[in-house]
PDB file of C-alpha atoms in Angstrom:
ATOM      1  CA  UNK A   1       9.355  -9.071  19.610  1.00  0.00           C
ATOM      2  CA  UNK A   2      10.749  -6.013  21.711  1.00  0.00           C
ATOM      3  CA  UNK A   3       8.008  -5.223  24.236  1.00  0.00           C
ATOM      4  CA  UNK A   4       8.259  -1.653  23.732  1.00  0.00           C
ATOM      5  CA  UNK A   5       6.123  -1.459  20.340  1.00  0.00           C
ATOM      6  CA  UNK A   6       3.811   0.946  19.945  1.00  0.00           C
ATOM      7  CA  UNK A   7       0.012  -0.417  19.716  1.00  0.00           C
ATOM      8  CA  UNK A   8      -0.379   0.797  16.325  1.00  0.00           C
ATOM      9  CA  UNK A   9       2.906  -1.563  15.443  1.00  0.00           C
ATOM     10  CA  UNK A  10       1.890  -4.044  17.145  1.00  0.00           C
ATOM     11  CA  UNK A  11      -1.424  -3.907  15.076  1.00  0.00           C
ATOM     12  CA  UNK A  12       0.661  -3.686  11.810  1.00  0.00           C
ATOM     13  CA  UNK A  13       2.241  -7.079  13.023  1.00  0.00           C
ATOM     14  CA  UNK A  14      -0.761  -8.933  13.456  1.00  0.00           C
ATOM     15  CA  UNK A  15      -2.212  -8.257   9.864  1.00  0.00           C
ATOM     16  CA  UNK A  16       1.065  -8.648   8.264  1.00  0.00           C
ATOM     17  CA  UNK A  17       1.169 -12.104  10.203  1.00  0.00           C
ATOM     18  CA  UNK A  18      -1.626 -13.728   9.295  1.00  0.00           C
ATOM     19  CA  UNK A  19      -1.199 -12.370   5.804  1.00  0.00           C
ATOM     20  CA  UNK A  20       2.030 -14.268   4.977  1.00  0.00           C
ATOM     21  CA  UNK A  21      -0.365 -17.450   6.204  1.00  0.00           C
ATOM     22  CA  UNK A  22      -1.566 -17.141   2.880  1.00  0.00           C
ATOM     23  CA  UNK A  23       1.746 -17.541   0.941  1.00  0.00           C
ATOM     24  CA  UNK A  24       2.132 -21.306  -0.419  1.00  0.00           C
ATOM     25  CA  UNK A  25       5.862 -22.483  -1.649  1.00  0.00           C
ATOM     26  CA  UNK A  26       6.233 -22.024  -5.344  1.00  0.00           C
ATOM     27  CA  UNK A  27       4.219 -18.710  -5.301  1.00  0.00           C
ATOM     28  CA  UNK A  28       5.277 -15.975  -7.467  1.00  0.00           C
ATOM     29  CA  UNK A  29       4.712 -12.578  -4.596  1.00  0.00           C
ATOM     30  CA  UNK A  30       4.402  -8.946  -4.738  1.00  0.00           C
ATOM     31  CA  UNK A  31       5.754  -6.886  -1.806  1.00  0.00           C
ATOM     32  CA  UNK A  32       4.223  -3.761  -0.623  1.00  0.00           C
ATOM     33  CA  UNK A  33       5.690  -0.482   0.270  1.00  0.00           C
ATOM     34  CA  UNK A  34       5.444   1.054   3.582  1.00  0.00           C
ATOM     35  CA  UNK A  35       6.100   0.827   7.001  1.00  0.00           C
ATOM     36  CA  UNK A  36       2.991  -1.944   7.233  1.00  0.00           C
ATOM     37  CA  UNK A  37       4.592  -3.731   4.551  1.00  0.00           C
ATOM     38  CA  UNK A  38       8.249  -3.783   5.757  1.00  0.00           C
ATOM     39  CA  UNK A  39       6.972  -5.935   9.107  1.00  0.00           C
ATOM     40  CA  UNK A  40       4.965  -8.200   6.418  1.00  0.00           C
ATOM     41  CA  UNK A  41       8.494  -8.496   4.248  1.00  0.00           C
ATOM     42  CA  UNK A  42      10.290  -9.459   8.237  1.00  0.00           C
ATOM     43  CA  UNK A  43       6.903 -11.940   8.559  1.00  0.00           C
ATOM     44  CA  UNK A  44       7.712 -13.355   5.037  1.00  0.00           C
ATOM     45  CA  UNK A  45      11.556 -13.804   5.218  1.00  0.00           C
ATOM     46  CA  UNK A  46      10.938 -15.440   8.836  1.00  0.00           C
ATOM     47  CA  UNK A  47       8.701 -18.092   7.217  1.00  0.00           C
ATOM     48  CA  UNK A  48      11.387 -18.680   4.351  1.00  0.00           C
ATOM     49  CA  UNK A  49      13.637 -18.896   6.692  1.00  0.00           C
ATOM     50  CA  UNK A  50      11.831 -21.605   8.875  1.00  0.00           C
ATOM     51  CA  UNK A  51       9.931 -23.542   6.890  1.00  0.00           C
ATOM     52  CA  UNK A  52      12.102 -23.581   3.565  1.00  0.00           C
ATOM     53  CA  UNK A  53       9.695 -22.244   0.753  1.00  0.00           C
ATOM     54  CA  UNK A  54      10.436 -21.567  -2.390  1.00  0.00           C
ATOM     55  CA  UNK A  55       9.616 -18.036  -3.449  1.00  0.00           C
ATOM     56  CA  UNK A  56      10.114 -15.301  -6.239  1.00  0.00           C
ATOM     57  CA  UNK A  57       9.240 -11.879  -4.925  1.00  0.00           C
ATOM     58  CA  UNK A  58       8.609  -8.589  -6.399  1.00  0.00           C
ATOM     59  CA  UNK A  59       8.911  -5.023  -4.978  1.00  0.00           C
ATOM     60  CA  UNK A  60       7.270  -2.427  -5.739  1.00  0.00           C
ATOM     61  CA  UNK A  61      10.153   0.236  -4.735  1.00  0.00           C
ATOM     62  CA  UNK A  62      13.307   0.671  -4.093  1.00  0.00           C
ATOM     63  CA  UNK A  63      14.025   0.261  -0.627  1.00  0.00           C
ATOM     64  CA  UNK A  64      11.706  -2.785  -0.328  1.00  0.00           C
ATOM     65  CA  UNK A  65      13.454  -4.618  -2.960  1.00  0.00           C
ATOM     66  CA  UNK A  66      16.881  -3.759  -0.515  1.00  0.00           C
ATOM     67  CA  UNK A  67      15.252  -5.027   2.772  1.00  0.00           C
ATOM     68  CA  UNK A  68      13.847  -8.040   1.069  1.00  0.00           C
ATOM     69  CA  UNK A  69      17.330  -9.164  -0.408  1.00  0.00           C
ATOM     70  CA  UNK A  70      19.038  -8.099   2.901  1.00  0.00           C
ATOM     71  CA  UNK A  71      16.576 -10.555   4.664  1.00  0.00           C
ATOM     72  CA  UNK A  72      17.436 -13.082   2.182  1.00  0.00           C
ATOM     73  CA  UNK A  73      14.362 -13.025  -0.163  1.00  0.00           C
ATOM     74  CA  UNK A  74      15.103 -13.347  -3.929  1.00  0.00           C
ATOM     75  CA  UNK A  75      13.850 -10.106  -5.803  1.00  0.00           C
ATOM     76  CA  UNK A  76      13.321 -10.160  -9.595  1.00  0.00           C
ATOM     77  CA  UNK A  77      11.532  -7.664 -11.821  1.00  0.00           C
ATOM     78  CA  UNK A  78       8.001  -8.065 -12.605  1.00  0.00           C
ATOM     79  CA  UNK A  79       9.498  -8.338 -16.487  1.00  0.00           C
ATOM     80  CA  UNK A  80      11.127 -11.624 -15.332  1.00  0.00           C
ATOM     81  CA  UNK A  81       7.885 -13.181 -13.271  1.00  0.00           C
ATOM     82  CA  UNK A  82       5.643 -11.941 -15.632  1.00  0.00           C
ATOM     83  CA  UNK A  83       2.544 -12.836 -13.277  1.00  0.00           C
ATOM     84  CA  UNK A  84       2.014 -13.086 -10.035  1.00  0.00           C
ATOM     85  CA  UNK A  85      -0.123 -15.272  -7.479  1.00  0.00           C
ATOM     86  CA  UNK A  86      -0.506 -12.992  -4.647  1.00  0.00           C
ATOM     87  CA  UNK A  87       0.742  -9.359  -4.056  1.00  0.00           C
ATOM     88  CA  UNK A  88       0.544  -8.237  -0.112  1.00  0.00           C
ATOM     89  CA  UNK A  89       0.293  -4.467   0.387  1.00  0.00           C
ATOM     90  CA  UNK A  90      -0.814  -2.177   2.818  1.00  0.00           C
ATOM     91  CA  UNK A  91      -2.878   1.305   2.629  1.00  0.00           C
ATOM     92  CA  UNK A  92      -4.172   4.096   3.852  1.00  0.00           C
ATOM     93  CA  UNK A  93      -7.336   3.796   3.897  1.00  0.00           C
ATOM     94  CA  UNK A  94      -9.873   1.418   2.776  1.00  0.00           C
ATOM     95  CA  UNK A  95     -13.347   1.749   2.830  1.00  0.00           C
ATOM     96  CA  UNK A  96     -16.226  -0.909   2.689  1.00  0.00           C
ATOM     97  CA  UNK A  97     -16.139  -1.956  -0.682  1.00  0.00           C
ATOM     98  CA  UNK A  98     -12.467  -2.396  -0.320  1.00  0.00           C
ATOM     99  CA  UNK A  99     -11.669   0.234  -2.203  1.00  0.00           C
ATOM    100  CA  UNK A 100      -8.205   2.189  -1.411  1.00  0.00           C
ATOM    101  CA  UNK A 101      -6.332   5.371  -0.805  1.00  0.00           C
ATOM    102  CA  UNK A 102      -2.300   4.258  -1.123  1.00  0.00           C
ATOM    103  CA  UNK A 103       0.808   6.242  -2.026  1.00  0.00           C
ATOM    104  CA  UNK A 104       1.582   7.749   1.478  1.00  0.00           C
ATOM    105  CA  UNK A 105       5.240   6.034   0.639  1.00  0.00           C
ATOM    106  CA  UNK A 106       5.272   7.634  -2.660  1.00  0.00           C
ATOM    107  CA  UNK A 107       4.994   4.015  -4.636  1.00  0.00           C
ATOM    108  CA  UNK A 108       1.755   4.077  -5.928  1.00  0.00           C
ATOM    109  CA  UNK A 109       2.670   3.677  -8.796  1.00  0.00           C
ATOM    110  CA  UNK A 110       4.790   0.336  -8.705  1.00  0.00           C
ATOM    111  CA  UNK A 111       2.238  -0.535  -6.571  1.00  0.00           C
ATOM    112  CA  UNK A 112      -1.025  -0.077  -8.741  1.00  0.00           C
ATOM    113  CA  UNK A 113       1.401  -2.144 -11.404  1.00  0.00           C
ATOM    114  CA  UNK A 114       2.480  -4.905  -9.290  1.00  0.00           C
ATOM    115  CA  UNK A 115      -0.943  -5.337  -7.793  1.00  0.00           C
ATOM    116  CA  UNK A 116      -2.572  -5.405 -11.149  1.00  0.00           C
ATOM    117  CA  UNK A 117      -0.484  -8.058 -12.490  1.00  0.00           C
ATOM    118  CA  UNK A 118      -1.715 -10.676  -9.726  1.00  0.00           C
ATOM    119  CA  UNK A 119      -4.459 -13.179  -9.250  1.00  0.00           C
ATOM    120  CA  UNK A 120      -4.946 -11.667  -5.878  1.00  0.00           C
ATOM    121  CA  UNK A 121      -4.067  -8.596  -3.812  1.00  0.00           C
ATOM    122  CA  UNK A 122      -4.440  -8.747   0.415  1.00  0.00           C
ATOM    123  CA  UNK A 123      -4.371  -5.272   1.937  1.00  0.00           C
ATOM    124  CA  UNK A 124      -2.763  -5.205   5.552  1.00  0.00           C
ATOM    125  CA  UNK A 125      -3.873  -2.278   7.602  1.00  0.00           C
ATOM    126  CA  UNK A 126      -4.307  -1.445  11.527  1.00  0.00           C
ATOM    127  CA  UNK A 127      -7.583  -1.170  11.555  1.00  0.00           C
ATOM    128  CA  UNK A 128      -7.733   2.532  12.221  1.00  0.00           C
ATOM    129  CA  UNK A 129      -7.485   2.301   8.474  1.00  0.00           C
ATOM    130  CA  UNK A 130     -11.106   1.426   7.716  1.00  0.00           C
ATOM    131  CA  UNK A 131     -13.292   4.025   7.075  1.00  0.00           C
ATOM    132  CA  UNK A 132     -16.830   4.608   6.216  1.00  0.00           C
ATOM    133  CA  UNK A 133     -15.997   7.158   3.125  1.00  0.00           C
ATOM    134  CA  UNK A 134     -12.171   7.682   1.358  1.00  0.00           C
ATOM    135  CA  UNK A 135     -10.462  11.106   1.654  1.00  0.00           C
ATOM    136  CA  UNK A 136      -9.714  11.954   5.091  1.00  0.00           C
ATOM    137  CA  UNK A 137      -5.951  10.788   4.067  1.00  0.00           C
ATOM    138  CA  UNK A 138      -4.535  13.141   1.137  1.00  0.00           C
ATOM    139  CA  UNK A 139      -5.074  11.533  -2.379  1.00  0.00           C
ATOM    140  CA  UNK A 140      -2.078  11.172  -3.667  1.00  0.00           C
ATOM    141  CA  UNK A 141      -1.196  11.705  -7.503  1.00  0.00           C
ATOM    142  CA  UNK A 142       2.036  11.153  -8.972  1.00  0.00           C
ATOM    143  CA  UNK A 143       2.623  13.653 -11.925  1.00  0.00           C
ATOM    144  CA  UNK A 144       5.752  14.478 -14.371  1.00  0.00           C
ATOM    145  CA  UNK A 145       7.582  17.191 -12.875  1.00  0.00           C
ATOM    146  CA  UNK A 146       7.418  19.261 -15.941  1.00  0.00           C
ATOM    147  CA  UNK A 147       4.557  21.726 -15.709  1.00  0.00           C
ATOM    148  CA  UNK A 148       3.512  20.054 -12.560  1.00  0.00           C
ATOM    149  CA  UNK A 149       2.128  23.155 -11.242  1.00  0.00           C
ATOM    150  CA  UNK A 150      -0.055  23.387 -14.657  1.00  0.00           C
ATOM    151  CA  UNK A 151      -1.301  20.046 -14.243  1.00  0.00           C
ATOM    152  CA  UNK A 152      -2.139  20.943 -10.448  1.00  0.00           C
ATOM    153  CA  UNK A 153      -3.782  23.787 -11.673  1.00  0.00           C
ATOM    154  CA  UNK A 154      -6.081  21.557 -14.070  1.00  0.00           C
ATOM    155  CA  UNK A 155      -6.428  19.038 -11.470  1.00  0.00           C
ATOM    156  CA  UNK A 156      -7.902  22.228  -9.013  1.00  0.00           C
ATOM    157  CA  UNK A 157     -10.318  23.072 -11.857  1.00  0.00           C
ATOM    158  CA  UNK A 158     -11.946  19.673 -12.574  1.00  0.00           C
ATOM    159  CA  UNK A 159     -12.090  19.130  -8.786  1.00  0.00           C
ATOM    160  CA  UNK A 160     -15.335  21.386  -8.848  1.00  0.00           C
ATOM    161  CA  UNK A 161     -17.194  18.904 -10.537  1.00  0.00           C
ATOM    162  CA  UNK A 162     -16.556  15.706  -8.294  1.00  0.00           C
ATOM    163  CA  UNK A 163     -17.955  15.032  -4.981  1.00  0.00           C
ATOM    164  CA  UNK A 164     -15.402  16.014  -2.891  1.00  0.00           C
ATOM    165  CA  UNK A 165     -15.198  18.278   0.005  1.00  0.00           C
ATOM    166  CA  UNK A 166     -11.862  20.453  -0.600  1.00  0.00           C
ATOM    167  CA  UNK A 167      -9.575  21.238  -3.016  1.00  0.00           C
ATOM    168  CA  UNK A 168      -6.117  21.807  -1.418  1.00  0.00           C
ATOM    169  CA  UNK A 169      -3.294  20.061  -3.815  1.00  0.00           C
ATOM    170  CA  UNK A 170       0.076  20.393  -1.835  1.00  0.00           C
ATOM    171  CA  UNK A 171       3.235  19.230  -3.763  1.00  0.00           C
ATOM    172  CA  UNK A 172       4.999  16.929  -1.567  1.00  0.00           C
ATOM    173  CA  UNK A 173       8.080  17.848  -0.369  1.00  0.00           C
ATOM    174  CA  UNK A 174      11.704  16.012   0.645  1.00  0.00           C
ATOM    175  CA  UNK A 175      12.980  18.810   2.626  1.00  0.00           C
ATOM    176  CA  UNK A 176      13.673  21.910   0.507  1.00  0.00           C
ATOM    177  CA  UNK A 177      12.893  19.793  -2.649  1.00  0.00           C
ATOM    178  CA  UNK A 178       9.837  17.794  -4.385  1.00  0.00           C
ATOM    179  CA  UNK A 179      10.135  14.443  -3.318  1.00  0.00           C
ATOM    180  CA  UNK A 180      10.833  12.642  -6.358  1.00  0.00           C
ATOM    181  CA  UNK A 181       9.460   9.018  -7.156  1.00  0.00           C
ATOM    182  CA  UNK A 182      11.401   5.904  -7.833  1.00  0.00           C
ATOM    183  CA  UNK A 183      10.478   6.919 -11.622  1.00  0.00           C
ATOM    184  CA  UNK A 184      11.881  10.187 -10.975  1.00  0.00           C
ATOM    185  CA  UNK A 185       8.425  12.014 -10.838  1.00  0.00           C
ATOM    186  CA  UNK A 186       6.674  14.639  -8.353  1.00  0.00           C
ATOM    187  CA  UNK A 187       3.578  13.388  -6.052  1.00  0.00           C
ATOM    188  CA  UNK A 188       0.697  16.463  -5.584  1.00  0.00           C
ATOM    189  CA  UNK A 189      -1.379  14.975  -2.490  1.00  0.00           C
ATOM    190  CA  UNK A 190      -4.770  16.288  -2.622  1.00  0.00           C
ATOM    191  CA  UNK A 191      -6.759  17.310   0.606  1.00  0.00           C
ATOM    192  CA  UNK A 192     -10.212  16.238  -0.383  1.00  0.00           C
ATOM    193  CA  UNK A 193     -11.670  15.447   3.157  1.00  0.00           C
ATOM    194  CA  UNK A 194     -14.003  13.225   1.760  1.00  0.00           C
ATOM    195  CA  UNK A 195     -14.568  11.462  -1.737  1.00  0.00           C
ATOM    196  CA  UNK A 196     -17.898  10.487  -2.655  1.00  0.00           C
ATOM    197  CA  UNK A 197     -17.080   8.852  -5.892  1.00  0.00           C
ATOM    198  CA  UNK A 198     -13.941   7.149  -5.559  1.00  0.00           C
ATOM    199  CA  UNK A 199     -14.314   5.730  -9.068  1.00  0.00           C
ATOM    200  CA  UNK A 200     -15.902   8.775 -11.226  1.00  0.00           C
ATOM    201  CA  UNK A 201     -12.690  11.091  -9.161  1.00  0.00           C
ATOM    202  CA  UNK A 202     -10.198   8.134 -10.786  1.00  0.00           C
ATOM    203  CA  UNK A 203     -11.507   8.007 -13.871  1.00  0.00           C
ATOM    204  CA  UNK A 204     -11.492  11.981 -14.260  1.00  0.00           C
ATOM    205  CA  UNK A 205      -7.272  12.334 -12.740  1.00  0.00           C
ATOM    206  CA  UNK A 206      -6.164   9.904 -14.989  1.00  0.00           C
ATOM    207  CA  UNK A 207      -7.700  11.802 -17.981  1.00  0.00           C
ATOM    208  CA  UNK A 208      -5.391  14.890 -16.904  1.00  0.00           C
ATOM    209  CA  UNK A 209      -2.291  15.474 -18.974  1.00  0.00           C
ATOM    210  CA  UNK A 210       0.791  15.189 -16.954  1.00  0.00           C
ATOM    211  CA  UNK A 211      -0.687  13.054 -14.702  1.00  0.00           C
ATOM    212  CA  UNK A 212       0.826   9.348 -14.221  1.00  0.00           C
ATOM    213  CA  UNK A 213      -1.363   7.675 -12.383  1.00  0.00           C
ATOM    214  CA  UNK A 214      -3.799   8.300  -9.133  1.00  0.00           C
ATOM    215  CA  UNK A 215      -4.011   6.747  -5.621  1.00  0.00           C
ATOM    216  CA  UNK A 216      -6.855   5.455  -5.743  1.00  0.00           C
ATOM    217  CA  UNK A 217      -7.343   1.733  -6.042  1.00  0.00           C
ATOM    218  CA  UNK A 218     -10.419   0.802  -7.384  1.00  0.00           C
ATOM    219  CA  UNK A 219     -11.909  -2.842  -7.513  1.00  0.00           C
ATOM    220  CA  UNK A 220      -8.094  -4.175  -6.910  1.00  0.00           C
ATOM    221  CA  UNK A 221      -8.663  -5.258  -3.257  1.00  0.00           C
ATOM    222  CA  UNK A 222      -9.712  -8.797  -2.863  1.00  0.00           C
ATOM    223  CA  UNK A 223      -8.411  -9.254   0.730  1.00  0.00           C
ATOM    224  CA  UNK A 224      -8.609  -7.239   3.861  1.00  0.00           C
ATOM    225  CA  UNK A 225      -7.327  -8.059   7.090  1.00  0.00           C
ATOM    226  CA  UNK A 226      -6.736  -5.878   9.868  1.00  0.00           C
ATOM    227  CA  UNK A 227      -4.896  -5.777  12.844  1.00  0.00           C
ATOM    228  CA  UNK A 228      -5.639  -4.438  16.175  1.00  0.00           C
ATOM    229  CA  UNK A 229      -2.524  -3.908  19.383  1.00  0.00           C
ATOM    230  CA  UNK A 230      -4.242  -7.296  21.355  1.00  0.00           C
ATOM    231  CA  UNK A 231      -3.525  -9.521  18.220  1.00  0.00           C
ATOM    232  CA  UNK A 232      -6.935  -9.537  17.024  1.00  0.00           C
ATOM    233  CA  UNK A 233      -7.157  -9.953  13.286  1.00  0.00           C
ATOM    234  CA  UNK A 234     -10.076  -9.574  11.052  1.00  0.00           C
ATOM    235  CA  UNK A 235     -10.188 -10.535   7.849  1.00  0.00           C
ATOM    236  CA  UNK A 236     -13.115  -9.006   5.100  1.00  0.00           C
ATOM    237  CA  UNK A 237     -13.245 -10.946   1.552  1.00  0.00           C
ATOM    238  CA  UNK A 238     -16.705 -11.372  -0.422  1.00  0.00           C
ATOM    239  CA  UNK A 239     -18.525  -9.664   1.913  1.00  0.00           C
ATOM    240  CA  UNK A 240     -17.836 -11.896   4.748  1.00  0.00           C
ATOM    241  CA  UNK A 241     -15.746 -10.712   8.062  1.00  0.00           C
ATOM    242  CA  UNK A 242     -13.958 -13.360  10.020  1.00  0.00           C
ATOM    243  CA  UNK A 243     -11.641 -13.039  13.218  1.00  0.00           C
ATOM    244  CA  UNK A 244      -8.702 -14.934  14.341  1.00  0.00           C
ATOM    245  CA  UNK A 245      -6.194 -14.112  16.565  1.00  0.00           C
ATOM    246  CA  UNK A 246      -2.179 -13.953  16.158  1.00  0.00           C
ATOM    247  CA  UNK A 247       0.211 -14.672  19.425  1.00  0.00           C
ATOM    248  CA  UNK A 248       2.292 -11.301  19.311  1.00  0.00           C
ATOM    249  CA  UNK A 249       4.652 -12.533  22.428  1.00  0.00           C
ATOM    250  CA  UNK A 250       5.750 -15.452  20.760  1.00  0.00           C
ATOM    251  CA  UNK A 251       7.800 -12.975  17.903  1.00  0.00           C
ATOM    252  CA  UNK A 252      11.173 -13.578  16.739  1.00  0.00           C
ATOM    253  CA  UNK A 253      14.148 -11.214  17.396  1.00  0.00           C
ATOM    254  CA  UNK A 254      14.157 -10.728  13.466  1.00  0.00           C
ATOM    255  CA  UNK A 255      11.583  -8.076  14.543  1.00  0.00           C
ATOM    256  CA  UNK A 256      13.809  -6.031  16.968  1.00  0.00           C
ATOM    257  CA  UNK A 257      15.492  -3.705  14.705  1.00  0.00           C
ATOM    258  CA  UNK A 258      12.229  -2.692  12.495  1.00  0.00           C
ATOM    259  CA  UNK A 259      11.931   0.952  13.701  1.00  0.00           C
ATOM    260  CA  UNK A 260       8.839   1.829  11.267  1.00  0.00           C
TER     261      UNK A 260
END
């Protein structure tokens, strides 16, 4: 482990740590997107690599399915697993009933797929992530691009009826162009400051022509653990908060070259 990290990746580490703990040889596992989720996918291949287990992985983009296979992981489609065990992701925010904002790497939509289509999902987050109420973090939606800014208009216009606190929709951009998805759509991130009804704002986006599917991750979450720069990890399931601790010093050079 370089000792240059930052303490917010060194926080990242420690969740994504004790998270591949939970992986057992034979599993069938989906692999997040993000830069939390590329240290679990180093955590993963490390264990692989050490203690021999047997594993069929799925990503839910692009360039996780590359660093996975370049770390040696086998990648299939979720077509050819058909079900998962366990899918390890991370967020961007998660409040106290583990409910989620993701899609700040523009894969929500893999994501909300792959997650779905497992007996379990564990969220890894620093634990800056946690917050009281969702929304601080732009909601993202991922829309077709044609007529996007119609369906951003119709998004603005049922926005008045949730409990939200603003009603900015940006279309994200990749440079001088929308950013386009790994299905070739647009994402419009929404600046609500703070959502009062995660579920009821879900519900009403995904009722919205044109739009694909919504951030939001609603009653998905069974596992939360969260790390913090000293190695402290907690760990929320049921209802129930546990700590542990992971030995960050004691990292592998496989770690050196993960500039996320």
């Amino acid at each position: 482990m370089p000792t240059d990290l930052s303490p917010i990746d060194k926080a990242k580490f420690a969740a994504s740590r004790r998270a591949v703990d939970l992986v057992q040889d034979g599993m069938k596992v989906g692999l997040g997107t993000g830069s939390t989720a590329a240290w679990m996918v180093r955590c993963l291949a490390e264990r692989v690599r050490e203690e021999g287990l047997r594993l069929t992985c799925v990503a839910t983009s692009t360039r996780t399915a590359e660093l996975a296979r370049s770390l040696g992981l086998t990648i299939v489609t979720l077509d050819e697993a058909k079900w998962l065990d366990l899918t390890i992701d991370g967020a961007d925010e998660a409040d106290g009933a583990l409910n989620l904002i993701k899609g700040g790497g523009a894969a929500l939509l893999q994501e909300k797929i792959v997650a779905t289509a497992s007996d379990r999902m564990v969220v890894i987050a620093d634990a800056a992530k946690e917050v009281r109420a969702l929304g601080a973090f732009p909601l993202p939606v991922e829309v077709i691009p044609f007529g996007w800014s119609a369906t951003a208009r119709l998004i603005e216009e049922h926005l008045a009826a949730q409990d939200v606190l603003g009603h900015d929709i940006r279309l994200r951009m990749a440079g001088d162009q929308p950013l386009r998805t790994d299905e070739n759509n647009v994402i419009l991130d929404l600046h609500l400051k703070r959502i009062g009804n995660p579920r009821a704002l879900s519900l009403m986006l995904n009722q919205i022509a044109g739009v694909v599917e919504n951030g939001l991750f609603i009653d998905i979450c069974d596992t939360l653990v969260l790390g913090h720069p000293d190695g402290k990890v907690e760990t929320v399931e049921g209802g129930t908060r546990t700590e542990g601790r992971v030995d960050i010093a004691a990292s592998a050079n496989i770690f050196a070259d993960l500039g996320e």
